[in-house]
Amino acid sequence: KNMFETVRYEKKENVAIITMNRPDSLNALSFALSKDLAGAINKAIEDEARAVVLTGEGRAFCAGGDLREMLEYGQKEGSVEAFLNEPLKALHDVILLIRETPIPFVAAVNGVCAGAGTNFALACDLVFADENASFNEGFVKIGLSPDCGGSFFLPRAVGEKVAAEMFMTGDAVKAERAYQIGMINRVVSADDLQTEALKMATRLSNSPTVSIGGIKKMINATFSNDLRTQLDLEHKCQIESGKSSDFKEGVQAFFEKRLPEFKGK
């Protein structure tokens, strides 16, 4: 019944759960997987999901780019750059899709999270990790520079000095340290990871979706905007959320001293 070859897609209430499902290769990002990820996110949008959980099957979240496929592709096309062309663009399209889809994405990082895998987690709005998880930007160890938005997300999350060290050494950072440096939101026990990530996604899926879409847009823009431009964006987003029925409901609930029931519209 599963519609994707390398991804499991399920929907629980308003939350789409997207599981990278190549456990034998630690969910390495093959060309097929990047196309399935795009397909699954588009399906979530189609299904009007109001939040997404992104996770990995087995003992890894994602081990990064599929080096074996990269080499095979290179031999077939006669150059390694061939892989770094179209398949890499497909991966980057997924990163843009995660950032530009105006609903919250929660990464549930189980175990190994390496290279592009780390950057896929960082592309999500919130990151939960189990206590055994570790993150690395291991590109330098194979002589490559980073991809999938790492050079954008990591310095914004941890500052440029810590980012430079992670990129230049390729050393792994354990979950607890990643939490301390502001790279991720929560460290939870391995048994509770999926439950806790789903709980947060469910909470966000019952929140005012128009407001959350605006928040995401503003966070995307804040480090490159000056104050005046950011205030203009706040103004625009607030007018947009002010037109939503959730705003009317929120205000009404406030005066009636009850919990609001947001519909995401």
Tab-separated table of C-alpha atoms in Angstrom:
chain	number	residue	atom	x	y	z
A	1	LYS	CA	0.000	0.000	0.000
A	2	ASN	CA	3.010	2.266	0.430
A	3	MET	CA	3.195	4.695	-2.501
A	4	PHE	CA	6.922	5.410	-2.229
A	5	GLU	CA	9.785	3.008	-2.704
A	6	THR	CA	12.232	4.574	-0.219
A	7	VAL	CA	9.950	6.528	2.123
A	8	ARG	CA	7.114	5.512	4.438
A	9	TYR	CA	4.287	8.032	4.568
A	10	GLU	CA	1.524	8.024	7.158
A	11	LYS	CA	-0.900	10.577	8.474
A	12	LYS	CA	-2.083	10.777	12.079
A	13	GLU	CA	-4.813	13.384	12.478
A	14	ASN	CA	-3.244	16.574	11.106
A	15	VAL	CA	0.362	15.316	11.187
A	16	ALA	CA	2.181	13.681	8.271
A	17	ILE	CA	4.937	11.286	9.372
A	18	ILE	CA	7.646	10.856	6.726
A	19	THR	CA	10.145	8.078	7.435
A	20	MET	CA	13.267	7.630	5.311
A	21	ASN	CA	13.192	3.904	4.686
A	22	ARG	CA	16.549	2.582	3.445
A	23	PRO	CA	17.719	1.110	6.764
A	24	ASP	CA	20.299	-1.199	5.125
A	25	SER	CA	22.225	1.832	3.870
A	26	LEU	CA	21.473	3.896	7.008
A	27	ASN	CA	18.997	5.956	4.954
A	28	ALA	CA	21.748	7.356	2.744
A	29	LEU	CA	20.343	9.986	0.405
A	30	SER	CA	20.061	8.312	-2.975
A	31	PHE	CA	18.521	10.017	-6.002
A	32	ALA	CA	15.377	7.878	-5.462
A	33	LEU	CA	15.159	8.898	-1.802
A	34	SER	CA	15.407	12.596	-2.585
A	35	LYS	CA	12.624	12.268	-5.181
A	36	ASP	CA	10.471	10.277	-2.726
A	37	LEU	CA	11.049	12.862	0.012
A	38	ALA	CA	9.817	15.586	-2.340
A	39	GLY	CA	6.856	13.389	-3.279
A	40	ALA	CA	5.979	12.728	0.365
A	41	ILE	CA	6.191	16.409	1.343
A	42	ASN	CA	3.976	17.308	-1.618
A	43	LYS	CA	1.551	14.591	-0.515
A	44	ALA	CA	1.506	16.093	2.992
A	45	ILE	CA	0.617	19.480	1.462
A	46	GLU	CA	-2.072	17.829	-0.673
A	47	ASP	CA	-3.485	16.038	2.407
A	48	GLU	CA	-3.612	19.427	4.169
A	49	ALA	CA	-1.310	18.214	6.936
A	50	ARG	CA	-0.644	21.000	9.445
A	51	ALA	CA	2.698	19.588	10.660
A	52	VAL	CA	5.311	17.041	9.532
A	53	VAL	CA	7.572	14.658	11.447
A	54	LEU	CA	10.699	13.621	9.523
A	55	THR	CA	12.562	10.574	10.808
A	56	GLY	CA	14.615	7.545	9.755
A	57	GLU	CA	13.929	3.811	9.888
A	58	GLY	CA	16.400	1.621	11.787
A	59	ARG	CA	19.493	2.719	13.650
A	60	ALA	CA	20.192	5.952	11.783
A	61	PHE	CA	18.347	9.105	10.880
A	62	CYS	CA	20.450	9.554	7.759
A	63	ALA	CA	24.089	8.789	6.994
A	64	GLY	CA	24.320	11.553	4.373
A	65	GLY	CA	24.786	11.313	0.616
A	66	ASP	CA	24.906	7.847	-0.926
A	67	LEU	CA	28.612	7.529	-1.799
A	68	ARG	CA	28.186	4.129	-3.420
A	69	GLU	CA	25.547	5.516	-5.770
A	70	MET	CA	27.720	8.565	-6.352
A	71	LEU	CA	30.609	6.380	-7.559
A	72	GLU	CA	28.393	4.168	-9.733
A	73	TYR	CA	26.814	7.241	-11.256
A	74	GLY	CA	30.274	8.701	-11.868
A	75	GLN	CA	31.508	5.559	-13.626
A	76	LYS	CA	28.410	5.427	-15.798
A	77	GLU	CA	28.518	9.125	-16.737
A	78	GLY	CA	32.317	9.240	-16.875
A	79	SER	CA	32.676	11.853	-14.109
A	80	VAL	CA	31.914	12.200	-10.417
A	81	GLU	CA	30.611	15.716	-11.016
A	82	ALA	CA	27.692	14.141	-12.856
A	83	PHE	CA	26.259	13.042	-9.500
A	84	LEU	CA	26.940	16.402	-7.945
A	85	ASN	CA	24.871	17.952	-10.685
A	86	GLU	CA	21.318	16.650	-11.106
A	87	PRO	CA	20.993	14.432	-8.010
A	88	LEU	CA	22.428	17.161	-5.760
A	89	LYS	CA	19.996	19.665	-7.226
A	90	ALA	CA	17.171	17.235	-6.385
A	91	LEU	CA	18.361	17.171	-2.749
A	92	HIS	CA	18.547	20.960	-2.647
A	93	ASP	CA	15.002	21.161	-3.995
A	94	VAL	CA	13.860	19.122	-0.967
A	95	ILE	CA	15.671	21.510	1.409
A	96	LEU	CA	13.832	24.440	-0.220
A	97	LEU	CA	10.567	22.549	0.029
A	98	ILE	CA	11.079	21.994	3.782
A	99	ARG	CA	11.877	25.684	4.339
A	100	GLU	CA	9.222	27.128	2.045
A	101	THR	CA	6.295	24.916	3.032
A	102	PRO	CA	4.447	27.091	5.576
A	103	ILE	CA	3.842	24.333	8.148
A	104	PRO	CA	6.166	23.205	10.971
A	105	PHE	CA	8.596	20.312	10.420
A	106	VAL	CA	9.913	18.376	13.423
A	107	ALA	CA	12.962	16.154	12.879
A	108	ALA	CA	13.143	13.057	15.099
A	109	VAL	CA	16.819	12.101	14.948
A	110	ASN	CA	17.460	8.483	15.904
A	111	GLY	CA	21.133	7.511	16.017
A	112	VAL	CA	23.565	8.518	13.288
A	113	CYS	CA	23.061	11.843	11.558
A	114	ALA	CA	25.898	12.612	9.159
A	115	GLY	CA	26.750	15.155	6.491
A	116	ALA	CA	23.691	15.967	4.393
A	117	GLY	CA	21.644	14.038	6.978
A	118	THR	CA	22.595	16.604	9.616
A	119	ASN	CA	21.612	19.376	7.234
A	120	PHE	CA	18.248	17.755	6.529
A	121	ALA	CA	17.615	17.749	10.276
A	122	LEU	CA	18.737	21.395	10.552
A	123	ALA	CA	16.389	22.364	7.699
A	124	CYS	CA	13.474	21.328	9.916
A	125	ASP	CA	11.972	23.917	12.266
A	126	LEU	CA	12.574	21.870	15.417
A	127	VAL	CA	14.977	18.996	16.058
A	128	PHE	CA	14.436	16.278	18.668
A	129	ALA	CA	17.189	13.684	19.105
A	130	ASP	CA	17.548	10.530	21.134
A	131	GLU	CA	20.390	10.408	23.659
A	132	ASN	CA	22.466	8.112	21.395
A	133	ALA	CA	22.222	10.434	18.415
A	134	SER	CA	25.299	12.156	17.057
A	135	PHE	CA	25.679	14.817	14.393
A	136	ASN	CA	28.568	15.510	12.070
A	137	GLU	CA	29.416	17.647	9.071
A	138	GLY	CA	31.808	15.005	7.780
A	139	PHE	CA	32.231	16.388	4.248
A	140	VAL	CA	35.822	17.481	4.879
A	141	LYS	CA	36.782	13.892	5.722
A	142	ILE	CA	36.173	12.870	2.112
A	143	GLY	CA	37.499	16.088	0.617
A	144	LEU	CA	34.155	17.718	-0.137
A	145	SER	CA	32.639	21.008	0.958
A	146	PRO	CA	29.168	20.963	2.595
A	147	ASP	CA	25.794	20.887	0.862
A	148	CYS	CA	22.064	20.819	1.640
A	149	GLY	CA	22.071	24.195	3.370
A	150	GLY	CA	24.506	23.272	6.139
A	151	SER	CA	26.591	26.390	5.610
A	152	PHE	CA	23.380	28.422	5.970
A	153	PHE	CA	21.671	26.679	8.913
A	154	LEU	CA	24.570	25.709	11.169
A	155	PRO	CA	26.226	29.139	11.646
A	156	ARG	CA	22.779	30.620	12.328
A	157	ALA	CA	22.111	27.971	14.962
A	158	VAL	CA	25.465	27.801	16.758
A	159	GLY	CA	27.488	30.842	15.649
A	160	GLU	CA	30.287	30.904	13.129
A	161	LYS	CA	33.173	29.746	15.332
A	162	VAL	CA	31.487	26.517	16.424
A	163	ALA	CA	30.240	25.996	12.859
A	164	ALA	CA	33.754	26.499	11.439
A	165	GLU	CA	35.107	23.873	13.821
A	166	MET	CA	32.389	21.356	12.968
A	167	PHE	CA	32.869	21.897	9.228
A	168	MET	CA	36.659	22.019	9.233
A	169	THR	CA	37.254	18.995	11.483
A	170	GLY	CA	34.219	16.912	10.527
A	171	ASP	CA	34.139	15.755	14.166
A	172	ALA	CA	30.889	14.358	15.541
A	173	VAL	CA	28.900	16.152	18.217
A	174	LYS	CA	26.854	14.033	20.629
A	175	ALA	CA	23.188	14.842	21.191
A	176	GLU	CA	23.743	16.418	24.623
A	177	ARG	CA	26.428	18.762	23.280
A	178	ALA	CA	24.280	19.598	20.230
A	179	TYR	CA	21.551	20.597	22.675
A	180	GLN	CA	23.924	22.742	24.763
A	181	ILE	CA	25.154	24.715	21.747
A	182	GLY	CA	21.626	25.414	20.502
A	183	MET	CA	21.843	23.155	17.479
A	184	ILE	CA	18.790	21.097	18.501
A	185	ASN	CA	15.725	21.558	20.724
A	186	ARG	CA	15.468	18.419	22.872
A	187	VAL	CA	17.302	15.267	23.856
A	188	VAL	CA	14.964	12.448	24.859
A	189	SER	CA	15.389	8.745	25.579
A	190	ALA	CA	15.455	6.475	22.538
A	191	ASP	CA	12.187	4.847	23.656
A	192	ASP	CA	10.386	8.178	23.828
A	193	LEU	CA	11.797	9.868	20.722
A	194	GLN	CA	9.003	9.148	18.240
A	195	THR	CA	6.282	9.780	20.840
A	196	GLU	CA	7.769	13.099	21.938
A	197	ALA	CA	8.357	14.324	18.374
A	198	LEU	CA	4.813	13.350	17.415
A	199	LYS	CA	3.449	15.038	20.545
A	200	MET	CA	5.165	18.300	19.596
A	201	ALA	CA	4.092	18.014	15.945
A	202	THR	CA	0.518	17.326	17.062
A	203	ARG	CA	0.587	20.345	19.337
A	204	LEU	CA	1.858	22.526	16.479
A	205	SER	CA	-0.676	21.003	14.072
A	206	ASN	CA	-3.450	22.223	16.381
A	207	SER	CA	-1.953	25.716	16.403
A	208	PRO	CA	-2.930	28.558	14.047
A	209	THR	CA	-1.272	27.415	10.820
A	210	VAL	CA	-1.351	30.840	9.130
A	211	SER	CA	0.506	32.341	12.080
A	212	ILE	CA	3.085	29.525	12.048
A	213	GLY	CA	3.614	29.925	8.285
A	214	GLY	CA	4.353	33.607	8.898
A	215	ILE	CA	6.757	32.791	11.727
A	216	LYS	CA	8.651	30.422	9.435
A	217	LYS	CA	8.838	33.060	6.682
A	218	MET	CA	10.183	35.625	9.177
A	219	ILE	CA	12.790	33.271	10.644
A	220	ASN	CA	13.974	32.488	7.085
A	221	ALA	CA	14.437	36.209	6.419
A	222	THR	CA	15.683	37.586	9.726
A	223	PHE	CA	19.447	37.135	9.346
A	224	SER	CA	19.577	38.809	5.958
A	225	ASN	CA	17.059	41.618	6.566
A	226	ASP	CA	17.703	44.939	8.235
A	227	LEU	CA	15.254	46.044	10.950
A	228	ARG	CA	13.081	48.161	8.687
A	229	THR	CA	12.656	45.350	6.146
A	230	GLN	CA	11.921	42.845	8.906
A	231	LEU	CA	9.312	45.196	10.440
A	232	ASP	CA	7.668	45.466	7.014
A	233	LEU	CA	7.592	41.669	6.785
A	234	GLU	CA	6.114	41.439	10.300
A	235	HIS	CA	3.469	43.955	9.268
A	236	LYS	CA	2.603	41.959	6.144
A	237	CYS	CA	2.501	38.607	7.963
A	238	GLN	CA	0.434	40.009	10.808
A	239	ILE	CA	-2.161	41.415	8.399
A	240	GLU	CA	-2.276	37.993	6.750
A	241	SER	CA	-2.756	36.150	10.050
A	242	GLY	CA	-5.216	38.851	11.164
A	243	LYS	CA	-7.487	37.872	8.271
A	244	SER	CA	-7.611	34.238	9.445
A	245	SER	CA	-10.587	32.777	11.262
A	246	ASP	CA	-8.076	31.460	13.839
A	247	PHE	CA	-7.343	35.062	14.886
A	248	LYS	CA	-11.054	35.737	15.462
A	249	GLU	CA	-11.314	32.468	17.395
A	250	GLY	CA	-8.188	33.256	19.458
A	251	VAL	CA	-9.485	36.672	20.506
A	252	GLN	CA	-12.960	35.337	21.257
A	253	ALA	CA	-11.531	32.507	23.360
A	254	PHE	CA	-9.377	35.032	25.229
A	255	PHE	CA	-12.430	37.087	26.241
A	256	GLU	CA	-14.523	33.998	26.991
A	257	LYS	CA	-11.654	32.649	29.161
A	258	ARG	CA	-11.587	29.296	27.340
A	259	LEU	CA	-9.061	27.389	25.249
A	260	PRO	CA	-9.184	28.339	21.553
A	261	GLU	CA	-9.986	25.711	18.928
A	262	PHE	CA	-7.815	26.579	15.961
A	263	LYS	CA	-8.715	25.182	12.532
A	264	GLY	CA	-5.591	26.302	10.671
A	265	LYS	CA	-7.569	28.646	8.406
